[in-house]
Amino acid sequence: MRIDIITIFPEFFSVLDVSLVGKARQSGLIDLRVHNLRDHTHDRHHTVDDTPYGGGAGMVMKPEPWGDAIDAILTDVHPLTEPTEQTDATDAAPLLIFPSPAGELFTQAMARELAEEPNLIFGCGRYEGIDQRVFDHYAEAGRVRLVSLGDYVLNGGEVAVMAMIEAVGRLIPGVVGNPESLVEESHEDGLLEYPSYTKPAAWRGLEVPPVLRSGNHGAVAAWRREQQLERTARVRPDLLPPAN
Ligand SMILES: N#Cc1c(-c2ccc3ccn(Cc4ccncc4)c3c2)n[nH]c1N
């Protein structure tokens, strides 16, 4: 998978040189490139923002630098792609993802969808956001998704992109050492995960649930499922499957 990130804070993503994503980059599983939006400005001050039409507080990100930056990546990703009988331009088009407080909620299901994409381009907005025409222009030609991390306000898209890259990256085959560990995680089967324990058997007067030390795999599986349902009902009832 190739991932391109457009941001005015490229140094923000230096952390992606380490940990799992860093290893995946070194092994070639992920080809991650970070682009400074200001490299696509043409004035002395590298201006990326201006006042909003219609008035209001704050500044809006100008469309021109975004257009130049995205076009440069699209040209690089598919320099001379012509639609073929197997694919057409839309099928081969990279997916453009813009974090936004007005976006669709990012979920584990969406992470699984994104992990199937060959090319992702993340656009990190700042200020009060990006001129709407950037989304509209590229939605005509290909695929654009506005995505939100949740119902709270951030100062820009970088934190959200970092979270999405981690959530997507770990689902790419070969990135996580033991793919089995991806199966029994919170949200993977729609429920919250069961509680985990390791040695010692007793710690500060707290014992590991005896069933986990019983060696009875059926009883352990049943206990874990019950714990998932109980925890989900208590903490995230919205995730519970509808009663049939
Ligand atoms: N994903 C996501 C987000 C964001 C988010 C994402 C991109 C940008 C770009 C600029 N801002 C600042 C801003 C703009 C407009 N209204 C409020 C704040 C952003 C916030 N906030 N909360 C989330 N869950």
Short mmCIF file of C-alpha atoms and ligand atoms in Angstrom, two decimals:
data_model
loop_
_atom_site.label_atom_id
_atom_site.label_comp_id
_atom_site.label_asym_id
_atom_site.label_seq_id
_atom_site.Cartn_x
_atom_site.Cartn_y
_atom_site.Cartn_z
CA MET A 1 0.00 0.00 0.00
CA ARG A 2 1.08 3.50 -0.87
CA ILE A 3 0.04 6.25 1.56
CA ASP A 4 0.51 9.94 0.82
CA ILE A 5 -0.07 12.62 3.47
CA ILE A 6 -0.45 16.32 2.70
CA THR A 7 0.08 18.66 5.68
CA ILE A 8 1.58 22.00 6.71
CA PHE A 9 3.27 20.15 9.59
CA PRO A 10 5.26 17.34 7.91
CA GLU A 11 7.44 16.93 10.97
CA PHE A 12 4.33 15.81 12.84
CA PHE A 13 4.59 12.45 11.07
CA SER A 14 8.23 11.71 11.89
CA VAL A 15 6.90 9.35 14.57
CA LEU A 16 5.82 7.07 11.70
CA ASP A 17 9.49 6.20 11.23
CA VAL A 18 9.25 3.99 14.32
CA SER A 19 6.97 1.26 15.74
CA LEU A 20 4.91 -1.08 13.58
CA VAL A 21 4.31 1.39 10.77
CA GLY A 22 8.02 2.24 10.72
CA LYS A 23 8.92 -1.46 10.40
CA ALA A 24 6.30 -1.88 7.65
CA ARG A 25 7.88 1.03 5.78
CA GLN A 26 11.36 -0.50 6.09
CA SER A 27 10.07 -3.86 4.85
CA GLY A 28 8.28 -2.23 1.91
CA LEU A 29 4.77 -3.26 3.05
CA ILE A 30 3.86 0.41 3.31
CA ASP A 31 5.22 3.13 1.03
CA LEU A 32 4.47 6.28 3.05
CA ARG A 33 5.26 9.76 1.73
CA VAL A 34 4.67 13.06 3.53
CA HIS A 35 4.20 16.25 1.49
CA ASN A 36 4.41 19.84 2.75
CA LEU A 37 1.44 21.79 1.40
CA ARG A 38 3.55 24.96 1.48
CA ASP A 39 5.77 23.47 -1.23
CA HIS A 40 2.77 23.97 -3.53
CA THR A 41 2.39 27.72 -2.94
CA HIS A 42 3.86 30.38 -5.20
CA ASP A 43 4.04 33.51 -3.08
CA ARG A 44 6.90 34.73 -0.97
CA HIS A 45 5.08 33.90 2.27
CA HIS A 46 3.92 30.43 1.17
CA THR A 47 0.35 31.41 1.95
CA VAL A 48 -2.13 28.54 2.42
CA ASP A 49 -5.09 30.34 3.97
CA ASP A 50 -7.34 33.36 3.50
CA THR A 51 -10.44 34.97 5.03
CA PRO A 52 -13.78 33.15 4.59
CA TYR A 53 -16.31 34.37 2.01
CA GLY A 54 -19.45 35.37 3.86
CA GLY A 55 -17.44 36.51 6.87
CA GLY A 56 -16.94 34.69 10.15
CA ALA A 57 -14.06 33.98 12.46
CA GLY A 58 -10.89 32.20 11.47
CA MET A 59 -9.30 31.45 8.13
CA VAL A 60 -10.01 28.92 5.38
CA MET A 61 -7.38 26.94 3.47
CA LYS A 62 -7.05 28.14 -0.13
CA PRO A 63 -7.95 25.62 -2.89
CA GLU A 64 -5.00 26.29 -5.22
CA PRO A 65 -2.18 24.78 -3.11
CA TRP A 66 -4.37 21.74 -2.43
CA GLY A 67 -5.10 21.28 -6.12
CA ASP A 68 -1.42 21.49 -7.04
CA ALA A 69 -0.39 19.10 -4.24
CA ILE A 70 -3.05 16.49 -4.99
CA ASP A 71 -2.49 16.66 -8.76
CA ALA A 72 1.24 16.12 -8.24
CA ILE A 73 0.55 12.97 -6.21
CA LEU A 74 -2.07 11.65 -8.65
CA THR A 75 0.37 12.12 -11.51
CA ASP A 76 3.06 10.28 -9.57
CA VAL A 77 0.77 7.43 -8.52
CA HIS A 78 -0.71 6.91 -11.98
CA PRO A 79 1.58 8.73 -14.38
CA LEU A 80 0.04 7.49 -17.60
CA THR A 81 -2.86 5.33 -16.48
CA GLU A 82 -5.42 4.88 -19.18
CA PRO A 83 -8.68 3.07 -18.37
CA THR A 84 -8.44 -0.57 -19.55
CA GLU A 85 -11.10 -3.21 -20.08
CA GLN A 86 -10.32 -4.52 -16.56
CA THR A 87 -10.42 -1.23 -14.76
CA ASP A 88 -11.50 2.28 -15.40
CA ALA A 89 -10.06 5.50 -14.03
CA THR A 90 -12.45 5.46 -11.06
CA ASP A 91 -11.47 1.92 -10.02
CA ALA A 92 -7.78 2.74 -10.16
CA ALA A 93 -8.15 6.21 -8.61
CA PRO A 94 -6.52 6.63 -5.21
CA LEU A 95 -8.92 7.24 -2.34
CA LEU A 96 -8.70 10.81 -0.99
CA ILE A 97 -9.45 11.02 2.74
CA PHE A 98 -9.92 14.34 4.52
CA PRO A 99 -10.37 14.33 8.31
CA SER A 100 -13.23 16.66 9.20
CA PRO A 101 -15.51 17.30 12.19
CA ALA A 102 -18.29 17.03 9.58
CA GLY A 103 -17.12 13.64 8.31
CA GLU A 104 -18.51 10.14 8.61
CA LEU A 105 -17.37 8.38 11.79
CA PHE A 106 -14.15 6.40 11.47
CA THR A 107 -14.77 2.82 12.60
CA GLN A 108 -12.99 -0.52 12.58
CA ALA A 109 -15.17 -1.52 9.65
CA MET A 110 -13.93 1.52 7.72
CA ALA A 111 -10.34 0.67 8.70
CA ARG A 112 -10.85 -2.76 7.15
CA GLU A 113 -12.21 -1.16 3.98
CA LEU A 114 -9.27 1.24 3.74
CA ALA A 115 -6.76 -1.57 4.31
CA GLU A 116 -7.90 -3.03 0.98
CA GLU A 117 -7.01 0.14 -0.95
CA PRO A 118 -3.75 0.20 -2.97
CA ASN A 119 -3.41 3.99 -2.66
CA LEU A 120 -4.60 6.33 0.06
CA ILE A 121 -4.08 10.10 0.05
CA PHE A 122 -4.74 11.86 3.38
CA GLY A 123 -5.30 15.64 3.35
CA CYS A 124 -4.72 17.31 6.74
CA GLY A 125 -6.65 20.53 7.03
CA ARG A 126 -5.96 23.26 9.56
CA TYR A 127 -7.54 26.64 10.49
CA GLU A 128 -11.33 26.42 9.95
CA GLY A 129 -10.93 23.80 7.26
CA ILE A 130 -10.32 23.47 3.50
CA ASP A 131 -12.24 25.31 0.73
CA GLN A 132 -15.21 23.04 -0.13
CA ARG A 133 -14.35 23.17 -3.83
CA VAL A 134 -11.33 20.92 -3.21
CA PHE A 135 -13.64 18.12 -2.06
CA ASP A 136 -16.14 18.82 -4.84
CA HIS A 137 -13.52 18.89 -7.59
CA TYR A 138 -11.94 15.56 -6.70
CA ALA A 139 -15.25 13.91 -5.92
CA GLU A 140 -16.15 14.45 -9.59
CA ALA A 141 -13.03 12.66 -10.80
CA GLY A 142 -12.67 9.96 -8.21
CA ARG A 143 -13.26 9.04 -4.65
CA VAL A 144 -13.31 11.42 -1.72
CA ARG A 145 -14.30 10.66 1.91
CA LEU A 146 -14.59 13.15 4.76
CA VAL A 147 -13.94 11.21 7.95
CA SER A 148 -14.27 12.15 11.64
CA LEU A 149 -12.50 10.53 14.56
CA GLY A 150 -15.37 11.32 16.90
CA ASP A 151 -17.65 13.95 18.40
CA TYR A 152 -15.03 16.32 19.77
CA VAL A 153 -13.06 19.16 18.21
CA LEU A 154 -9.41 18.94 17.17
CA ASN A 155 -7.23 21.75 15.80
CA GLY A 156 -6.46 20.01 12.55
CA GLY A 157 -6.39 16.73 10.69
CA GLU A 158 -2.93 15.42 11.64
CA VAL A 159 -3.93 13.59 14.84
CA ALA A 160 -6.82 11.96 13.01
CA VAL A 161 -4.60 10.86 10.11
CA MET A 162 -2.08 9.41 12.55
CA ALA A 163 -4.85 7.37 14.19
CA MET A 164 -6.26 6.20 10.88
CA ILE A 165 -2.86 5.17 9.53
CA GLU A 166 -2.20 3.14 12.66
CA ALA A 167 -5.65 1.50 12.55
CA VAL A 168 -5.35 0.71 8.82
CA GLY A 169 -1.65 -0.15 8.81
CA ARG A 170 -1.99 -2.87 11.44
CA LEU A 171 -4.58 -4.65 9.27
CA ILE A 172 -2.24 -4.94 6.29
CA PRO A 173 -1.05 -8.58 6.05
CA GLY A 174 2.48 -8.95 7.40
CA VAL A 175 2.50 -5.76 9.48
CA VAL A 176 1.40 -7.40 12.72
CA GLY A 177 3.57 -10.42 13.61
CA ASN A 178 0.73 -12.66 14.80
CA PRO A 179 -2.44 -12.01 12.73
CA GLU A 180 -4.35 -14.11 15.29
CA SER A 181 -3.99 -11.17 17.68
CA LEU A 182 -6.13 -9.07 15.36
CA VAL A 183 -9.09 -11.37 15.64
CA GLU A 184 -10.05 -11.07 19.32
CA GLU A 185 -9.82 -7.32 19.70
CA SER A 186 -12.36 -4.73 20.64
CA HIS A 187 -14.61 -3.85 17.73
CA GLU A 188 -13.23 -6.62 15.51
CA ASP A 189 -16.38 -8.70 16.05
CA GLY A 190 -18.48 -5.64 16.87
CA LEU A 191 -18.14 -6.05 20.66
CA LEU A 192 -15.62 -4.76 23.19
CA GLU A 193 -12.84 -7.18 24.02
CA TYR A 194 -12.79 -9.38 27.13
CA PRO A 195 -10.44 -8.49 30.06
CA SER A 196 -6.91 -9.93 29.86
CA TYR A 197 -4.68 -11.35 32.61
CA THR A 198 -1.14 -12.69 32.88
CA LYS A 199 1.18 -13.92 35.65
CA PRO A 200 1.32 -13.67 38.64
CA ALA A 201 -1.86 -15.60 39.55
CA ALA A 202 -2.36 -13.27 42.54
CA TRP A 203 -1.37 -9.62 42.69
CA ARG A 204 -2.09 -7.27 45.61
CA GLY A 205 -4.80 -9.63 46.79
CA LEU A 206 -6.44 -9.80 43.33
CA GLU A 207 -6.77 -13.27 41.82
CA VAL A 208 -6.92 -14.22 38.13
CA PRO A 209 -10.43 -15.60 37.38
CA PRO A 210 -10.10 -19.36 38.10
CA VAL A 211 -11.71 -20.35 34.77
CA LEU A 212 -8.70 -18.88 32.94
CA ARG A 213 -6.42 -21.26 34.82
CA SER A 214 -8.73 -24.27 34.46
CA GLY A 215 -7.33 -25.56 31.16
CA ASN A 216 -10.94 -25.97 30.00
CA HIS A 217 -10.83 -24.20 26.62
CA GLY A 218 -14.61 -24.41 26.12
CA ALA A 219 -15.27 -22.84 29.51
CA VAL A 220 -12.65 -20.12 28.82
CA ALA A 221 -14.25 -19.28 25.46
CA ALA A 222 -17.72 -19.11 27.04
CA TRP A 223 -16.44 -16.91 29.90
CA ARG A 224 -14.70 -14.56 27.46
CA ARG A 225 -17.83 -14.22 25.31
CA GLU A 226 -19.89 -13.45 28.40
CA GLN A 227 -17.35 -10.85 29.49
CA GLN A 228 -17.52 -9.22 26.04
CA LEU A 229 -21.30 -8.99 26.17
CA GLU A 230 -21.35 -7.72 29.76
CA ARG A 231 -18.63 -5.12 29.15
CA THR A 232 -20.25 -3.95 25.90
CA ALA A 233 -23.68 -3.67 27.54
CA ARG A 234 -22.19 -1.65 30.41
CA VAL A 235 -19.78 0.63 28.48
CA ARG A 236 -21.06 0.75 24.88
CA PRO A 237 -24.68 -0.48 24.68
CA ASP A 238 -24.84 1.18 21.25
CA LEU A 239 -22.56 -1.57 19.92
CA LEU A 240 -24.81 -4.42 21.03
CA PRO A 241 -26.40 -6.38 18.18
CA PRO A 242 -30.18 -5.75 17.91
CA ALA A 243 -32.23 -8.19 19.98
CA ASN A 244 -33.71 -10.69 17.50
N1 LIG B 1 -11.15 13.97 12.00
C1 LIG B 1 -11.44 14.86 12.67
C2 LIG B 1 -11.83 15.90 13.60
C3 LIG B 1 -11.55 17.28 13.61
C4 LIG B 1 -10.83 18.12 12.63
C5 LIG B 1 -10.34 17.56 11.46
C6 LIG B 1 -9.72 18.37 10.52
C7 LIG B 1 -9.60 19.75 10.77
C8 LIG B 1 -9.08 20.84 10.03
C9 LIG B 1 -9.23 21.98 10.80
N2 LIG B 1 -9.83 21.64 11.96
C10 LIG B 1 -10.17 22.59 13.03
C11 LIG B 1 -11.65 22.82 13.05
C12 LIG B 1 -12.33 23.05 11.86
C13 LIG B 1 -13.71 23.29 11.91
N3 LIG B 1 -14.37 23.30 13.09
C14 LIG B 1 -13.71 23.06 14.24
C15 LIG B 1 -12.33 22.81 14.24
C16 LIG B 1 -10.07 20.30 11.98
C17 LIG B 1 -10.69 19.49 12.92
N4 LIG B 1 -12.12 17.80 14.71
N5 LIG B 1 -12.73 16.81 15.40
C18 LIG B 1 -12.58 15.63 14.74
N6 LIG B 1 -13.10 14.41 15.14
#
